XYZ file of C-alpha atoms in Angstrom:
540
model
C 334.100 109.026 66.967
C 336.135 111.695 65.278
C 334.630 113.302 62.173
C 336.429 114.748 59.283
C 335.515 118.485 59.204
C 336.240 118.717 55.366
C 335.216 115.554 53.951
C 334.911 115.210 50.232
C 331.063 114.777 50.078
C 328.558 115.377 52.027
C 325.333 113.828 52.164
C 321.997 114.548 52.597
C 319.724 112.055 53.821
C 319.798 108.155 55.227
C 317.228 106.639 53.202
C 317.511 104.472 50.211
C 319.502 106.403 48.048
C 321.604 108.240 50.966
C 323.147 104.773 52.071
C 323.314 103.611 48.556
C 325.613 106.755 47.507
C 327.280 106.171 50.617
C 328.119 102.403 49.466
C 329.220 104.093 46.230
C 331.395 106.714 47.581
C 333.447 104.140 49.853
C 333.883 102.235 46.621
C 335.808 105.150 45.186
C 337.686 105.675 47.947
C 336.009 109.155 48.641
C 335.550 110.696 52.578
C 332.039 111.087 53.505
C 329.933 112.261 55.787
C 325.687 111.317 55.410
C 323.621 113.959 57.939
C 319.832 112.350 58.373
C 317.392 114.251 60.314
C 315.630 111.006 61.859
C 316.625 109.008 64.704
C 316.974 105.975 62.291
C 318.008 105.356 58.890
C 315.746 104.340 56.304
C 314.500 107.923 54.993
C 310.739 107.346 54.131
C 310.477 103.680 55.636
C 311.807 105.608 59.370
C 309.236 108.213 59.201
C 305.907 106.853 57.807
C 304.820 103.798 60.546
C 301.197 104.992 60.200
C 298.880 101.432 60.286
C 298.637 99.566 57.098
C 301.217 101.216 55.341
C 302.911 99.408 52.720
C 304.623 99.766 49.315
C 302.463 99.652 46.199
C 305.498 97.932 44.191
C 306.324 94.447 44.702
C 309.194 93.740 47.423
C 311.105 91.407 44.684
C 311.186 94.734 42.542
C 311.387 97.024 45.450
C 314.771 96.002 46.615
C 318.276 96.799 45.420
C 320.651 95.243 42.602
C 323.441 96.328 43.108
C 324.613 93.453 45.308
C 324.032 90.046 44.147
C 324.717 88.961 47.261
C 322.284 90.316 48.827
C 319.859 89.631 46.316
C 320.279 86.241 46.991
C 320.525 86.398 51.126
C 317.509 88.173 51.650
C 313.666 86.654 52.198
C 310.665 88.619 51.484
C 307.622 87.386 53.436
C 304.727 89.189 51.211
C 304.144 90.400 48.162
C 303.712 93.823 49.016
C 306.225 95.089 52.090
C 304.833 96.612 54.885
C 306.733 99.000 56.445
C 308.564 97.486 59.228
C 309.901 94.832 57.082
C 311.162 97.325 54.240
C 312.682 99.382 57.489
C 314.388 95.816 58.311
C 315.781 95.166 55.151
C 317.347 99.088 54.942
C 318.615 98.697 58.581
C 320.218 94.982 57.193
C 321.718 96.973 54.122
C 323.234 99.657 56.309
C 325.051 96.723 58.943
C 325.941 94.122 56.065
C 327.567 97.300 54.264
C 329.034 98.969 57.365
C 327.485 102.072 56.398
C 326.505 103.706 59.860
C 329.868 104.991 60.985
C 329.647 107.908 58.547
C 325.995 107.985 58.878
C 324.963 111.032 62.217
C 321.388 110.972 62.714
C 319.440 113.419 64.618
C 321.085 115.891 62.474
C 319.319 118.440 60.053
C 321.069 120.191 57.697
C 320.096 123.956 57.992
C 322.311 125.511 54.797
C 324.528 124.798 52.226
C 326.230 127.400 50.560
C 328.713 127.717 48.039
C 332.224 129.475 48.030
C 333.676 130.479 45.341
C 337.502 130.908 46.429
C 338.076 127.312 47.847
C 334.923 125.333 45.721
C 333.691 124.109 48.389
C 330.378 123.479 50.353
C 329.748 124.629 53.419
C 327.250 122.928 55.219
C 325.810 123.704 58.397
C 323.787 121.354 60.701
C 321.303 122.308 63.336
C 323.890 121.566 66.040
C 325.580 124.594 64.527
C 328.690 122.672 63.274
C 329.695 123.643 59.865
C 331.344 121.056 57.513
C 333.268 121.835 54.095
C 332.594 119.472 51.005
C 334.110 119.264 47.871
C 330.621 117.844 46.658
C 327.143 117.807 48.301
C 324.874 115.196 47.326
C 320.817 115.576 48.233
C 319.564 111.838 48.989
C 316.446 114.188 50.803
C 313.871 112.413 48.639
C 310.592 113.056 47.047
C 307.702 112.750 49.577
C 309.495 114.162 52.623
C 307.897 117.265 53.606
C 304.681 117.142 55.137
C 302.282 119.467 53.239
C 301.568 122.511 55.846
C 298.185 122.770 56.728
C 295.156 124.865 55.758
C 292.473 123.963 58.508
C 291.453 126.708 60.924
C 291.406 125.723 64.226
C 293.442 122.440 64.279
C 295.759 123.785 67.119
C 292.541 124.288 69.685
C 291.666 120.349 69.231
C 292.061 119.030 72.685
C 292.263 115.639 71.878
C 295.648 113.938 69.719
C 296.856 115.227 66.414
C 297.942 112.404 64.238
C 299.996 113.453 61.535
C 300.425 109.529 59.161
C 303.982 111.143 57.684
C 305.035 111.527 61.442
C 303.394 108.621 63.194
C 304.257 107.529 66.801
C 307.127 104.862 66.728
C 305.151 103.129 69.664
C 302.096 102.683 67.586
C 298.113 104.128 68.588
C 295.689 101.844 70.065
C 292.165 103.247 68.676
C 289.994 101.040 70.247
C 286.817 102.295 71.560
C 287.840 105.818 70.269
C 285.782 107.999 68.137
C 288.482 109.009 65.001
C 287.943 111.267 62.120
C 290.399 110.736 59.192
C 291.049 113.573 56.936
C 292.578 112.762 53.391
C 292.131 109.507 51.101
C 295.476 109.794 49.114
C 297.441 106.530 49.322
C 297.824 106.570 53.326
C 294.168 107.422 54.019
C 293.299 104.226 52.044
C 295.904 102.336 53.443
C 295.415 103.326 57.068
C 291.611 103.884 57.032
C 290.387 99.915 57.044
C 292.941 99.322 59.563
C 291.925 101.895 61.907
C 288.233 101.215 61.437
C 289.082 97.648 62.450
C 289.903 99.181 65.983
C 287.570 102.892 66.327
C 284.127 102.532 67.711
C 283.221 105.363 65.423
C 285.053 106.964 62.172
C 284.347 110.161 60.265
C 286.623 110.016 56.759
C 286.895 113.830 55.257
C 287.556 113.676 51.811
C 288.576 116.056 49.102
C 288.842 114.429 45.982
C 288.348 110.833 45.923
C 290.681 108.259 44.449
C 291.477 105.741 41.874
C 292.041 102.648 43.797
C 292.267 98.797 43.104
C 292.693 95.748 45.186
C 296.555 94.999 46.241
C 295.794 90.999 46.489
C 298.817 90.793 48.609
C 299.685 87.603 50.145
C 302.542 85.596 51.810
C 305.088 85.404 49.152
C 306.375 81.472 48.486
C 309.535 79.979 49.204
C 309.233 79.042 45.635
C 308.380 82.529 43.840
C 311.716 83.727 45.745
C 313.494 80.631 44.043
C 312.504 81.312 40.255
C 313.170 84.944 41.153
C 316.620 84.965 42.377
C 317.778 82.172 39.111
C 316.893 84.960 36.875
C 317.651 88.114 39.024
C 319.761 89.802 36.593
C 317.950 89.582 33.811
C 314.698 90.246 35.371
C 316.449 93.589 36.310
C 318.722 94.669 33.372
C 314.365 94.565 31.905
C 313.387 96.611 35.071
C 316.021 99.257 34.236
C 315.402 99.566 30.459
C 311.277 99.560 31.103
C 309.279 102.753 30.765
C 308.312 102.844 35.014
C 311.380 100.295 36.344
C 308.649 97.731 36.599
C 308.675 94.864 34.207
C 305.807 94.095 32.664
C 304.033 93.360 28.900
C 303.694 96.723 27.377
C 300.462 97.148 25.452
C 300.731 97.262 21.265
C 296.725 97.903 21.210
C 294.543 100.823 21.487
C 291.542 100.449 23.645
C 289.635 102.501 20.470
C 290.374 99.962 17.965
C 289.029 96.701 19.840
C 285.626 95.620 20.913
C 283.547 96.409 23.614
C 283.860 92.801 24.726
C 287.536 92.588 24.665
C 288.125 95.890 26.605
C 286.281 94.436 29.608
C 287.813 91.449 29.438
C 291.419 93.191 29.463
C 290.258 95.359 32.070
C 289.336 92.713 34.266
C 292.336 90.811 33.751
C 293.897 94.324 34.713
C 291.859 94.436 37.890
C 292.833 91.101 38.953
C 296.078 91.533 38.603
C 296.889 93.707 41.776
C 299.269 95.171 40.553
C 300.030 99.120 40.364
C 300.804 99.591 36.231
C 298.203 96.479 35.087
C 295.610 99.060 34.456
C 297.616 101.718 32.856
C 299.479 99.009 30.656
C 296.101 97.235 29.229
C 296.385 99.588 26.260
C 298.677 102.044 25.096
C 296.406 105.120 24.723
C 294.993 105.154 28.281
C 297.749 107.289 29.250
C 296.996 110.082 25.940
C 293.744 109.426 24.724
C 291.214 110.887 26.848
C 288.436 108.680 25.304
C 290.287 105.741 26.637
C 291.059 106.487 29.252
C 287.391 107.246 30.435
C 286.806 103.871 29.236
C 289.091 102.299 32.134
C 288.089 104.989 34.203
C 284.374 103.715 33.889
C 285.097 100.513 34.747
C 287.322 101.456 37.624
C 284.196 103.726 38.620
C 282.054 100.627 38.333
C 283.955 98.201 40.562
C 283.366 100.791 43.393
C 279.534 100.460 42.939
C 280.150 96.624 43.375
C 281.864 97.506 46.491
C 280.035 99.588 48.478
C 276.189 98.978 49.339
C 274.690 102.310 50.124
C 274.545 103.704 46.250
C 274.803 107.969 47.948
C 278.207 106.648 49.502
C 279.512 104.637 46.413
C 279.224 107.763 44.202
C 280.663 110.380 46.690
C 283.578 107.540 46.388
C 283.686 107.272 42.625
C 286.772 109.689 41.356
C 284.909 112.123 38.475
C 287.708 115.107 38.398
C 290.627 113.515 37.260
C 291.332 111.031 34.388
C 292.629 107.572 35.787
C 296.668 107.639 36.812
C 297.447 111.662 36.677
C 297.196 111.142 40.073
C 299.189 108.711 41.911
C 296.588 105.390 41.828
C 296.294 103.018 44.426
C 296.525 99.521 45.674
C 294.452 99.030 48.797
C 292.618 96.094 51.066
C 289.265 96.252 52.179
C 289.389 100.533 51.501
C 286.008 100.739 49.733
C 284.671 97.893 51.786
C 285.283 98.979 54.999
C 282.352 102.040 54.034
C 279.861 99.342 54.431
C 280.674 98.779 58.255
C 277.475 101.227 59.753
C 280.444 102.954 62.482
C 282.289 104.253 59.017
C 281.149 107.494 57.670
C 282.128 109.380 55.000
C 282.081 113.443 54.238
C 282.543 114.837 50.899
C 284.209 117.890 51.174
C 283.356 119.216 47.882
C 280.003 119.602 49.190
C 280.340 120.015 52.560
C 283.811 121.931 53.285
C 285.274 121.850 57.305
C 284.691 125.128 58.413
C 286.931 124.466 60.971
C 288.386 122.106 63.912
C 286.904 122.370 67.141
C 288.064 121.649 70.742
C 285.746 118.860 70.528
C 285.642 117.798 66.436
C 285.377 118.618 63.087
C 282.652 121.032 62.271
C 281.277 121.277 58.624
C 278.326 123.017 56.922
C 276.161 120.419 58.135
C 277.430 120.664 61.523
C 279.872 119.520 64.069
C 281.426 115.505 64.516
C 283.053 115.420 67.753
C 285.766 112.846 67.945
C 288.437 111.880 70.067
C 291.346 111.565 67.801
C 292.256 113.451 64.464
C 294.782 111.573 62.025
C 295.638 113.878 59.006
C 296.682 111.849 55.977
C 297.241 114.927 54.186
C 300.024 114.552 51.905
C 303.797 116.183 51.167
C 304.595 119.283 49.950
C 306.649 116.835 46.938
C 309.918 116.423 45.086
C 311.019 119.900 46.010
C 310.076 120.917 49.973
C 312.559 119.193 51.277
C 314.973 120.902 49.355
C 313.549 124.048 49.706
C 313.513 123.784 53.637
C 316.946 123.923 53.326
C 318.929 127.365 53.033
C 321.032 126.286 49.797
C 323.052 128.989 47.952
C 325.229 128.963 44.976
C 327.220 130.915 43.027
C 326.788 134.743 43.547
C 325.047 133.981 47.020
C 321.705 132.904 44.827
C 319.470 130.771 46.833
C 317.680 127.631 45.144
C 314.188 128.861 46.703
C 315.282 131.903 43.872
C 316.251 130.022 41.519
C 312.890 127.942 41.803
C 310.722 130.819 42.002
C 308.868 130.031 39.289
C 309.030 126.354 39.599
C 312.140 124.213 39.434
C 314.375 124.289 36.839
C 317.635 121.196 36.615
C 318.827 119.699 34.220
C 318.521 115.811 33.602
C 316.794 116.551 37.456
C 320.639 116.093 38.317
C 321.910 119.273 38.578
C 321.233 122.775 38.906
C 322.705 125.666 36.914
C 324.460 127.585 39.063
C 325.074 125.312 41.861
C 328.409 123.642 41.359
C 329.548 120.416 43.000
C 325.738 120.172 43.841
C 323.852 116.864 42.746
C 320.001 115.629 43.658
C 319.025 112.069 43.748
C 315.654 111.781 41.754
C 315.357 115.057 41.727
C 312.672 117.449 39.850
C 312.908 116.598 35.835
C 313.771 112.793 36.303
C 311.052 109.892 36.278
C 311.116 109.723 40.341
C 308.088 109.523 41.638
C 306.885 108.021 38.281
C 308.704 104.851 38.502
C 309.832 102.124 40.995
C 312.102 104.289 43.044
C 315.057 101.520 44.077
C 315.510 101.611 40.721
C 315.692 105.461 39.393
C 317.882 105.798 42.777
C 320.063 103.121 42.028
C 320.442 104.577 38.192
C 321.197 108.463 39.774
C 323.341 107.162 42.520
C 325.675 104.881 39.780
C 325.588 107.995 37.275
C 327.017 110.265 40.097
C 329.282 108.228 41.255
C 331.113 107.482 37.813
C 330.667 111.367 36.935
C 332.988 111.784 40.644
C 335.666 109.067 39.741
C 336.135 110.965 35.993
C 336.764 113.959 38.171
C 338.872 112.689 40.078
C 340.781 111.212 37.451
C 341.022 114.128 34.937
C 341.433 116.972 37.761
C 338.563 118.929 37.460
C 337.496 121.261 40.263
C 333.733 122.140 38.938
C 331.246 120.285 37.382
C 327.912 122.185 37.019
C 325.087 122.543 34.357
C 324.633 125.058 31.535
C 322.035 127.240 31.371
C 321.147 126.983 27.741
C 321.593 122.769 28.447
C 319.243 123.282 31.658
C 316.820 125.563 29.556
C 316.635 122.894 26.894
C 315.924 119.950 29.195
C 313.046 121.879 31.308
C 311.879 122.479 27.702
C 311.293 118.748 26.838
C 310.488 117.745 30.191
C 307.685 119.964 30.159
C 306.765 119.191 26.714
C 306.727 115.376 26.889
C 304.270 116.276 29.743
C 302.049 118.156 28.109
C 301.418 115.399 25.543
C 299.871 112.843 28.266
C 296.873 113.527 30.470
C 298.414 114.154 33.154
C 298.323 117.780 33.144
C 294.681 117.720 33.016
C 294.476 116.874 36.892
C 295.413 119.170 40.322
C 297.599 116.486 41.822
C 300.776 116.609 43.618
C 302.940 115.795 40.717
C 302.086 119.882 39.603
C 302.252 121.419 42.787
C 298.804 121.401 42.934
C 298.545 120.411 46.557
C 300.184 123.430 48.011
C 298.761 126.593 47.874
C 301.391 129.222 46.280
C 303.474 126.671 44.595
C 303.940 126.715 40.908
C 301.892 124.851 38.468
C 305.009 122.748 36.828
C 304.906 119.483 36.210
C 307.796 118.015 37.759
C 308.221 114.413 37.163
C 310.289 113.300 33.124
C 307.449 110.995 31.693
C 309.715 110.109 28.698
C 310.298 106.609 30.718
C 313.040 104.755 32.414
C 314.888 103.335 29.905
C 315.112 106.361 27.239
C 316.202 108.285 30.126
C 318.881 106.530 31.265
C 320.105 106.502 27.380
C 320.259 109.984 27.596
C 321.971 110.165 31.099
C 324.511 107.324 29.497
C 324.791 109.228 26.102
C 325.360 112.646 27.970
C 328.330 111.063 29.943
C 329.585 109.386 27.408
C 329.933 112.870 25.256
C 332.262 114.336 28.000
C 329.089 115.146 30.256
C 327.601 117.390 27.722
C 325.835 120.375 28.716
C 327.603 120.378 31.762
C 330.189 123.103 32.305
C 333.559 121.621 33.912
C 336.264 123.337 35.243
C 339.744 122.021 35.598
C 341.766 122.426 38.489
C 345.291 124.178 38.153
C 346.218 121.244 40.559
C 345.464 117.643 41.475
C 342.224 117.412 43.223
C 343.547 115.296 45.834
């Protein structure tokens, strides 16, 4: 199939928000060309196949609006989606949209870099083809970029590596097999009671233990679908103005003004709920009131002591250095429980650190484990390694790693100063990773797309950030950050997780809905604090 070398935008990435901005770009009669490194579309649902994993927000939320249509065709079967039936329902979206003849898989963009005399992108793949872009568009997403590693030794293991953000598309039979997990962030607890179903023996390494509560997934009912889908749009015109993009009763109550008695009871309701912002949502100071939040933090804490038998291996299991949601919380089944089965063993790391990887195990202070199989669930290096594995430079030759030296710096996590023609789907300084994705991607990939028709329309060559606009919105970013909890823990959301990366906190916690009223009100004031340049002739 012939290509167009100089399309007008080029995209990064095939996942959810790649083949949604490639819906949107056909719409406006725009040329495009999507690069995606995997051999499948589907971004994060290609790559993580690792057992049990699943997403922690409901598949009737987790879905896309913009087609009513499909709203209506589709059938979930559970509550929560595992992954090969959220990889089905992308790879239906890309062939009931026509969207993989501009899609080239297999292909890894290398660089993107700026030139000033024509305005244009050029963007080189690892084939070594370059392609020129009016626009470039990052769809690379948030948790992308497996975390490199800091174990000694991992590389002299002579049994198989598993790496849960790379998993084997044909699946790992652990039967029989002696396996040592290392990491309980959300896909050590989601792969750990499913792979202690199968291994005759399991070691689980953790770091820092984890907030988790049960996921009570289930078959979802012909008839929830039904109520559903009669009040779609309204159910997600709620979704979209919501603080997280997850509807829900927001709390008017502090958890220090009520009664001992009526915290539990709204706690356990929370509990029950299985569901991701229940918790969080019982009261509205849980999130800024560190008295508070130890108060759902203790009864989290307490609910593991239920769970597990052997008291030594409930409290290495009870999270103590982190108040409850400043890092990502869980929804699990069976995780706590499966500790009880006498072939599951867990190592705290805090006490006893792996001193290094053997040919034959895992050897701590306390001594070697020889296993058979290692599966790191060991994280990303988030919201800005994927980026940063790419060679972008923009005006003056600047590259984005130097421009993010000291953390990164956008502005509305849209744009970046300097960097013309250059836009980033949930990128740093948006809610992201703090809301339902589908629907900050949907919100970034509608906002771009009318920003590119007005343009079109009005001749501009250049749209880019200020500095002094950019400056101002890393400002209140970091600001409305520093007035939760959330800086108070070493999680991913900071950098924490990779060593050298700035402390920032990257994630806009000023909500869904009041952000998209500023992305609206910003557009609507001729894209303020965005510097546009107009063309001396028609773009076209």
């Amino acid at each position: 199939m012939s290509r167009p070398s100089s399309p007008d935008v080029v995209v990064v990435g095939a996942g959810f928000a790649g083949l949604y901005q490639l819906h949107r770009l056909r719409g406006l009669g725009l040329s495009a060309r999507v690069f995606e490194a995997g051999s499948g579309i589907g971004g994060t649902w290609y790559w993580n196949r690792y057992p049990g994993a699943r997403c922690d927000v409901e598949s009737l939320e987790y879905s896309y609006s913009f087609s009513p249509e499909l709203e209506q065709e589709w059938e979930w079967t559970e509550r929560y989606p595992a992954q090969p039936e959220i990889l089905r329902y992308a790879e239906h979206v890309a062939e009931r949209f026509d969207l993989r003849r501009d899609i080239e898989l297999d292909t890894r963009v290398t660089a993107a870099v700026w030139d000033e005399e024509s305005a244009r992108w050029a963007v080189t793949t690892e084939h070594g083809e370059t392609v020129t872009a009016r626009f470039c568009i990052f769809a690379t997403g948030c948790l992308s970029k497996p975390k490199d590693l800091e174990i000694p030794g991992l590389d002299s293991f002579a049994g198989p590596v598993y790496s849960t953000a790379r998993w084997p598309h044909a699946g790992v039979d652990f039967t029989g097999r002696r396996v040592a997990v290392i990491g309980t962030g959300s896909s050590g607890i989601q792969s750990i009671p499913v792979i202690a179903s199968q291994a005759a023996e399991m070691t689980v390494y953790q770091r820092t233990a984890n907030y988790s509560m049960p996921a009570h997934n289930g078959p979802l009912t012909a008839q929830a679908q039904r109520e559903r889908k009669a009040n779609y749009a309204a159910f997600r015109d709620a979704a979209r103005h919501s603080p997280a993009g997850l509807v829900g009763k927001l709390p008017t109550e502090n958890a220090l003004d009520v009664t001992e008695q009526e915290r539990r009871r709204a706690f356990y309701k929370a509990w029950s709920a299985g569901n991701l912002g229940a918790m969080r949502r019982s009261y509205a100071d849980i999130g800024v009131d560190i008295r508070a939040n130890d108060m759902a933090a203790d009864f989290i804490r307490d609910r593991i002591r239920d769970k597990v038998t052997d008291p030594a291996t409930a409290e290495a299991l009870l999270p103590s250095d982190h108040p409850f949601g400043t890092k990502r919380p869980c929804l699990d089944t069976g995780y706590y429980e499966t500790f009880n089965s006498p072939h599951v063993h867990l190592v705290d790391l805090k006490k006893t650190p792996i001193e290094a990887i053997t040919a034959t195990g895992v050897a701590t202070a306390d001594g070697e484990v020889e296993v058979d199989d290692i599966v790191l669930a060991t994280g990303f290096d988030a919201m800005t390694g994927a980026l940063l594995s790419i060679d972008i430079r923009g005006r003056d030759g600047r590259t984005l790693a130097d421009a993010w030296a000291d953390g990164p710096v956008t502005y509305l996590g849209l744009g970046v100063a300097g960097f013309p023609n250059l836009f980033t789907i949930t990128g740093p300084g948006s809610p992201s990773v703090l809301s339902n994705m589908l629907v900050s991607i949907e919100q970034h990939v509608d906002w771009i797309s009318d920003c590119l028709a007005r343009l079109e329309r009005d001749g501009v060559t250049t749209i880019e950030p200020n500095a002094d606009a950019q400056a101002g919105w890393v400002e209140h970013v970091a600001e409305v950050g520093q007035a939760t909890l959330y800086p108070l823990a070493k999680s991913w959301y900071l950098g924490a997780n990779v060593p050298g990366k700035p402390r920032v906190f990257m994630p806009y916690i000023g909500g869904v809905g009041a952000y998209r009223e500023i992305c609206d009100d910003v557009a609507a004031e001729d894209y303020r604090g965005f510097d546009l340049e107009k063309a001396s002739a028609s773009m076209s």
